Amino acid sequence: GVTIVSMNVRRERYDLERAAAQRPPRSFKTMLDVLEFENDAVFNNVVDTSQVERVVLVESQNMAMDVVEKHANVAEAFTRDRKITKRGNTRMDTAFRFNLRAKLSADKKERVTTLKA
């Protein structure tokens, strides 16, 4: 299907510090911590659609399960191999397909150079 996004592209970047109480504890690395955005509209759209400020990155499946159970402000927890999500009383444990581990850990610059050759 096709997704159509309607948004104000002139709006300034969201100030997520004002909503710090609704985010995971600072001891967790979030998806937002590892992504870089040059465009405010793209940043705002990713926050709106993916809640990257509430997606944490952890080392193990057990830690991921523990985090989503104990922290209401965590939407999802990712490991190299899995995504753990909690919606209400239901916890979903999704294994990545297509060897995502290798894709996530690959050197991006080296990969681009290889594809250009």
Short mmCIF file of N, CA and C in Angstrom, two decimals:
data_model
loop_
_atom_site.label_atom_id
_atom_site.label_comp_id
_atom_site.label_asym_id
_atom_site.label_seq_id
_atom_site.Cartn_x
_atom_site.Cartn_y
_atom_site.Cartn_z
N GLY A 1 0.80 -1.17 0.00
CA GLY A 1 0.00 0.00 0.00
C GLY A 1 0.85 1.25 0.00
N VAL A 2 0.22 2.32 -0.24
CA VAL A 2 0.86 3.62 -0.31
C VAL A 2 0.49 4.42 0.94
N THR A 3 1.48 5.07 1.53
CA THR A 3 1.24 5.94 2.67
C THR A 3 1.44 7.38 2.23
N ILE A 4 0.46 8.21 2.50
CA ILE A 4 0.56 9.63 2.18
C ILE A 4 0.70 10.39 3.48
N VAL A 5 1.76 11.18 3.58
CA VAL A 5 2.03 11.95 4.79
C VAL A 5 1.70 13.41 4.51
N SER A 6 0.88 13.98 5.35
CA SER A 6 0.55 15.40 5.25
C SER A 6 1.10 16.08 6.49
N MET A 7 2.01 17.05 6.28
CA MET A 7 2.62 17.71 7.43
C MET A 7 3.08 19.11 7.06
N ASN A 8 3.29 19.91 8.06
CA ASN A 8 3.82 21.26 7.87
C ASN A 8 5.33 21.16 7.80
N VAL A 9 5.89 21.28 6.59
CA VAL A 9 7.33 21.13 6.41
C VAL A 9 8.11 22.36 6.88
N ARG A 10 7.42 23.42 7.22
CA ARG A 10 8.09 24.63 7.71
C ARG A 10 8.20 24.67 9.23
N ARG A 11 7.58 23.72 9.88
CA ARG A 11 7.60 23.67 11.34
C ARG A 11 9.02 23.37 11.83
N GLU A 12 9.41 24.02 12.92
CA GLU A 12 10.72 23.76 13.50
C GLU A 12 10.78 22.35 14.08
N ARG A 13 11.99 21.87 14.26
CA ARG A 13 12.22 20.54 14.84
C ARG A 13 11.58 20.45 16.21
N TYR A 14 10.92 19.33 16.48
CA TYR A 14 10.31 19.12 17.78
C TYR A 14 11.34 19.25 18.88
N ASP A 15 10.92 19.83 19.99
CA ASP A 15 11.78 19.91 21.18
C ASP A 15 11.39 18.75 22.09
N LEU A 16 12.10 17.66 21.97
CA LEU A 16 11.77 16.46 22.74
C LEU A 16 12.21 16.54 24.19
N GLU A 17 13.06 17.49 24.52
CA GLU A 17 13.49 17.65 25.92
C GLU A 17 12.32 18.07 26.80
N ARG A 18 11.36 18.79 26.22
CA ARG A 18 10.19 19.20 27.01
C ARG A 18 9.36 18.01 27.44
N ALA A 19 9.45 16.92 26.69
CA ALA A 19 8.68 15.72 27.01
C ALA A 19 9.57 14.63 27.61
N ALA A 20 10.65 15.02 28.27
CA ALA A 20 11.63 14.06 28.80
C ALA A 20 10.99 13.06 29.76
N ALA A 21 9.98 13.47 30.49
CA ALA A 21 9.33 12.57 31.45
C ALA A 21 8.60 11.43 30.74
N GLN A 22 8.30 11.59 29.45
CA GLN A 22 7.58 10.56 28.70
C GLN A 22 8.53 9.68 27.88
N ARG A 23 9.82 9.85 28.07
CA ARG A 23 10.82 9.08 27.35
C ARG A 23 11.46 8.04 28.26
N PRO A 24 12.16 7.05 27.67
CA PRO A 24 12.85 6.06 28.51
C PRO A 24 13.92 6.73 29.37
N PRO A 25 14.34 6.08 30.44
CA PRO A 25 15.43 6.65 31.26
C PRO A 25 16.66 6.91 30.40
N ARG A 26 17.41 7.93 30.74
CA ARG A 26 18.59 8.34 29.95
C ARG A 26 19.68 7.27 29.93
N SER A 27 19.59 6.30 30.81
CA SER A 27 20.59 5.24 30.83
C SER A 27 20.48 4.32 29.60
N PHE A 28 19.35 4.39 28.89
CA PHE A 28 19.16 3.59 27.69
C PHE A 28 19.54 4.38 26.45
N LYS A 29 20.19 3.71 25.51
CA LYS A 29 20.46 4.32 24.20
C LYS A 29 19.21 4.11 23.35
N THR A 30 18.72 5.18 22.75
CA THR A 30 17.53 5.08 21.91
C THR A 30 17.91 5.15 20.44
N MET A 31 16.97 4.80 19.60
CA MET A 31 17.18 4.90 18.16
C MET A 31 17.47 6.36 17.79
N LEU A 32 16.84 7.28 18.48
CA LEU A 32 17.07 8.70 18.23
C LEU A 32 18.52 9.08 18.50
N ASP A 33 19.15 8.44 19.47
CA ASP A 33 20.55 8.73 19.80
C ASP A 33 21.51 8.37 18.67
N VAL A 34 21.16 7.41 17.84
CA VAL A 34 22.09 6.94 16.81
C VAL A 34 21.76 7.45 15.41
N LEU A 35 20.62 8.08 15.25
CA LEU A 35 20.25 8.62 13.94
C LEU A 35 20.67 10.08 13.85
N GLU A 36 21.01 10.52 12.65
CA GLU A 36 21.35 11.92 12.40
C GLU A 36 20.36 12.48 11.38
N PHE A 37 19.86 13.67 11.65
CA PHE A 37 18.89 14.32 10.76
C PHE A 37 19.39 15.70 10.38
N GLU A 38 19.38 15.99 9.11
CA GLU A 38 19.74 17.32 8.63
C GLU A 38 18.49 18.16 8.39
N ASN A 39 17.37 17.51 8.18
CA ASN A 39 16.14 18.21 7.82
C ASN A 39 15.12 18.08 8.95
N ASP A 40 14.60 19.22 9.42
CA ASP A 40 13.65 19.21 10.54
C ASP A 40 12.36 18.48 10.19
N ALA A 41 11.88 18.62 8.96
CA ALA A 41 10.63 17.96 8.56
C ALA A 41 10.80 16.44 8.59
N VAL A 42 11.95 15.96 8.15
CA VAL A 42 12.22 14.51 8.18
C VAL A 42 12.29 14.05 9.63
N PHE A 43 12.99 14.80 10.49
CA PHE A 43 13.08 14.47 11.91
C PHE A 43 11.68 14.36 12.51
N ASN A 44 10.86 15.38 12.29
CA ASN A 44 9.51 15.40 12.86
C ASN A 44 8.68 14.22 12.36
N ASN A 45 8.80 13.90 11.08
CA ASN A 45 8.03 12.78 10.51
C ASN A 45 8.47 11.45 11.12
N VAL A 46 9.76 11.25 11.29
CA VAL A 46 10.26 9.99 11.87
C VAL A 46 9.81 9.87 13.32
N VAL A 47 9.83 10.96 14.06
CA VAL A 47 9.35 10.94 15.45
C VAL A 47 7.85 10.61 15.46
N ASP A 48 7.09 11.25 14.58
CA ASP A 48 5.64 11.01 14.54
C ASP A 48 5.29 9.58 14.15
N THR A 49 5.99 9.04 13.18
CA THR A 49 5.59 7.74 12.63
C THR A 49 6.27 6.55 13.30
N SER A 50 7.44 6.75 13.88
CA SER A 50 8.19 5.61 14.41
C SER A 50 8.51 5.69 15.89
N GLN A 51 8.24 6.81 16.52
CA GLN A 51 8.52 6.99 17.95
C GLN A 51 9.97 6.64 18.29
N VAL A 52 10.91 7.08 17.45
CA VAL A 52 12.32 6.72 17.65
C VAL A 52 12.86 7.14 19.00
N GLU A 53 12.25 8.12 19.62
CA GLU A 53 12.70 8.55 20.95
C GLU A 53 12.29 7.55 22.03
N ARG A 54 11.41 6.60 21.70
CA ARG A 54 10.93 5.60 22.65
C ARG A 54 11.36 4.18 22.28
N VAL A 55 12.25 4.06 21.29
CA VAL A 55 12.77 2.76 20.86
C VAL A 55 14.18 2.62 21.40
N VAL A 56 14.41 1.63 22.25
CA VAL A 56 15.72 1.46 22.88
C VAL A 56 16.51 0.35 22.21
N LEU A 57 17.83 0.49 22.28
CA LEU A 57 18.76 -0.49 21.72
C LEU A 57 19.47 -1.17 22.88
N VAL A 58 19.36 -2.49 22.95
CA VAL A 58 19.95 -3.24 24.07
C VAL A 58 20.76 -4.42 23.54
N GLU A 59 21.51 -5.05 24.44
CA GLU A 59 22.43 -6.12 24.05
C GLU A 59 21.77 -7.48 23.86
N SER A 60 20.80 -7.82 24.69
CA SER A 60 20.29 -9.20 24.68
C SER A 60 18.77 -9.24 24.63
N GLN A 61 18.27 -10.40 24.22
CA GLN A 61 16.83 -10.62 24.17
C GLN A 61 16.22 -10.53 25.56
N ASN A 62 16.89 -11.10 26.56
CA ASN A 62 16.36 -11.04 27.93
C ASN A 62 16.27 -9.60 28.42
N MET A 63 17.31 -8.81 28.12
CA MET A 63 17.28 -7.41 28.53
C MET A 63 16.15 -6.67 27.81
N ALA A 64 15.95 -6.96 26.54
CA ALA A 64 14.89 -6.32 25.77
C ALA A 64 13.52 -6.62 26.38
N MET A 65 13.29 -7.88 26.72
CA MET A 65 12.01 -8.26 27.34
C MET A 65 11.81 -7.56 28.67
N ASP A 66 12.87 -7.50 29.45
CA ASP A 66 12.81 -6.85 30.76
C ASP A 66 12.49 -5.36 30.61
N VAL A 67 13.13 -4.72 29.65
CA VAL A 67 12.95 -3.28 29.45
C VAL A 67 11.51 -2.95 29.05
N VAL A 68 10.94 -3.69 28.11
CA VAL A 68 9.58 -3.36 27.69
C VAL A 68 8.56 -3.68 28.77
N GLU A 69 8.87 -4.66 29.64
CA GLU A 69 7.96 -4.98 30.74
C GLU A 69 7.99 -3.92 31.83
N LYS A 70 9.17 -3.42 32.16
CA LYS A 70 9.33 -2.55 33.33
C LYS A 70 9.23 -1.06 33.04
N HIS A 71 9.35 -0.66 31.79
CA HIS A 71 9.37 0.77 31.46
C HIS A 71 8.25 1.12 30.48
N ALA A 72 7.21 1.74 31.01
CA ALA A 72 6.04 2.09 30.18
C ALA A 72 6.40 3.05 29.05
N ASN A 73 7.47 3.82 29.21
CA ASN A 73 7.86 4.79 28.19
C ASN A 73 8.70 4.19 27.07
N VAL A 74 8.89 2.88 27.09
CA VAL A 74 9.62 2.19 26.02
C VAL A 74 8.59 1.57 25.08
N ALA A 75 8.60 2.00 23.82
CA ALA A 75 7.67 1.44 22.83
C ALA A 75 8.17 0.11 22.30
N GLU A 76 9.49 0.03 22.03
CA GLU A 76 10.09 -1.18 21.49
C GLU A 76 11.54 -1.27 21.97
N ALA A 77 12.06 -2.49 21.99
CA ALA A 77 13.47 -2.71 22.31
C ALA A 77 14.06 -3.57 21.20
N PHE A 78 15.17 -3.11 20.64
CA PHE A 78 15.85 -3.83 19.57
C PHE A 78 17.16 -4.42 20.09
N THR A 79 17.44 -5.65 19.66
CA THR A 79 18.77 -6.23 19.80
C THR A 79 19.28 -6.40 18.37
N ARG A 80 20.45 -6.98 18.22
CA ARG A 80 20.95 -7.23 16.84
C ARG A 80 20.07 -8.22 16.09
N ASP A 81 19.38 -9.10 16.82
CA ASP A 81 18.62 -10.18 16.19
C ASP A 81 17.11 -10.07 16.31
N ARG A 82 16.63 -9.23 17.22
CA ARG A 82 15.20 -9.27 17.54
C ARG A 82 14.63 -7.88 17.81
N LYS A 83 13.30 -7.81 17.72
CA LYS A 83 12.55 -6.63 18.13
C LYS A 83 11.49 -7.10 19.11
N ILE A 84 11.48 -6.50 20.30
CA ILE A 84 10.50 -6.83 21.33
C ILE A 84 9.57 -5.63 21.47
N THR A 85 8.28 -5.89 21.36
CA THR A 85 7.27 -4.84 21.43
C THR A 85 6.21 -5.24 22.44
N LYS A 86 5.68 -4.26 23.16
CA LYS A 86 4.58 -4.54 24.08
C LYS A 86 3.42 -3.60 23.76
N ARG A 87 2.27 -4.19 23.51
CA ARG A 87 1.03 -3.44 23.28
C ARG A 87 0.00 -3.95 24.28
N GLY A 88 -0.31 -3.13 25.26
CA GLY A 88 -1.23 -3.58 26.31
C GLY A 88 -0.60 -4.72 27.09
N ASN A 89 -1.30 -5.85 27.18
CA ASN A 89 -0.78 -7.01 27.89
C ASN A 89 -0.09 -8.02 26.97
N THR A 90 0.05 -7.66 25.70
CA THR A 90 0.64 -8.57 24.73
C THR A 90 2.07 -8.16 24.40
N ARG A 91 2.99 -9.10 24.52
CA ARG A 91 4.39 -8.85 24.16
C ARG A 91 4.69 -9.62 22.88
N MET A 92 5.27 -8.94 21.91
CA MET A 92 5.62 -9.57 20.65
C MET A 92 7.14 -9.64 20.52
N ASP A 93 7.62 -10.80 20.14
CA ASP A 93 9.05 -11.05 19.97
C ASP A 93 9.26 -11.42 18.52
N THR A 94 9.88 -10.54 17.75
CA THR A 94 10.03 -10.74 16.31
C THR A 94 11.51 -10.93 15.97
N ALA A 95 11.81 -12.05 15.36
CA ALA A 95 13.18 -12.30 14.89
C ALA A 95 13.34 -11.63 13.53
N PHE A 96 14.51 -11.04 13.30
CA PHE A 96 14.78 -10.41 12.01
C PHE A 96 15.07 -11.48 10.97
N ARG A 97 14.61 -11.23 9.77
CA ARG A 97 14.89 -12.14 8.66
C ARG A 97 15.97 -11.53 7.77
N PHE A 98 16.42 -12.30 6.83
CA PHE A 98 17.35 -11.84 5.80
C PHE A 98 18.66 -11.34 6.38
N ASN A 99 19.13 -11.95 7.45
CA ASN A 99 20.44 -11.64 8.02
C ASN A 99 20.62 -10.15 8.30
N LEU A 100 19.70 -9.56 9.01
CA LEU A 100 19.77 -8.14 9.34
C LEU A 100 21.00 -7.83 10.18
N ARG A 101 21.45 -8.77 10.99
CA ARG A 101 22.63 -8.54 11.82
C ARG A 101 23.81 -8.11 10.95
N ALA A 102 24.05 -8.81 9.87
CA ALA A 102 25.17 -8.46 8.98
C ALA A 102 24.96 -7.09 8.35
N LYS A 103 23.73 -6.77 8.02
CA LYS A 103 23.45 -5.46 7.42
C LYS A 103 23.65 -4.33 8.42
N LEU A 104 23.24 -4.53 9.66
CA LEU A 104 23.37 -3.49 10.67
C LEU A 104 24.82 -3.26 11.08
N SER A 105 25.62 -4.30 11.05
CA SER A 105 26.99 -4.16 11.51
C SER A 105 27.97 -3.87 10.38
N ALA A 106 27.49 -3.82 9.15
CA ALA A 106 28.37 -3.59 8.00
C ALA A 106 28.88 -2.15 7.99
N ASP A 107 30.07 -1.98 7.45
CA ASP A 107 30.64 -0.65 7.27
C ASP A 107 29.93 0.00 6.09
N LYS A 108 29.13 1.03 6.35
CA LYS A 108 28.29 1.64 5.31
C LYS A 108 29.12 2.28 4.19
N LYS A 109 30.19 2.96 4.53
CA LYS A 109 31.02 3.59 3.50
C LYS A 109 31.65 2.54 2.60
N GLU A 110 32.12 1.45 3.20
CA GLU A 110 32.70 0.37 2.41
C GLU A 110 31.65 -0.26 1.49
N ARG A 111 30.45 -0.42 2.00
CA ARG A 111 29.36 -1.00 1.21
C ARG A 111 29.01 -0.12 0.03
N VAL A 112 28.93 1.20 0.22
CA VAL A 112 28.62 2.13 -0.86
C VAL A 112 29.72 2.08 -1.91
N THR A 113 30.98 2.06 -1.47
CA THR A 113 32.10 1.97 -2.41
C THR A 113 32.01 0.70 -3.24
N THR A 114 31.67 -0.42 -2.61
CA THR A 114 31.52 -1.68 -3.31
C THR A 114 30.39 -1.61 -4.33
N LEU A 115 29.27 -1.01 -3.97
CA LEU A 115 28.14 -0.91 -4.89
C LEU A 115 28.43 0.01 -6.07
N LYS A 116 29.24 1.04 -5.86
CA LYS A 116 29.58 1.97 -6.94
C LYS A 116 30.51 1.32 -7.95
N ALA A 117 31.31 0.35 -7.51
CA ALA A 117 32.32 -0.27 -8.39
C ALA A 117 31.70 -1.15 -9.47
#
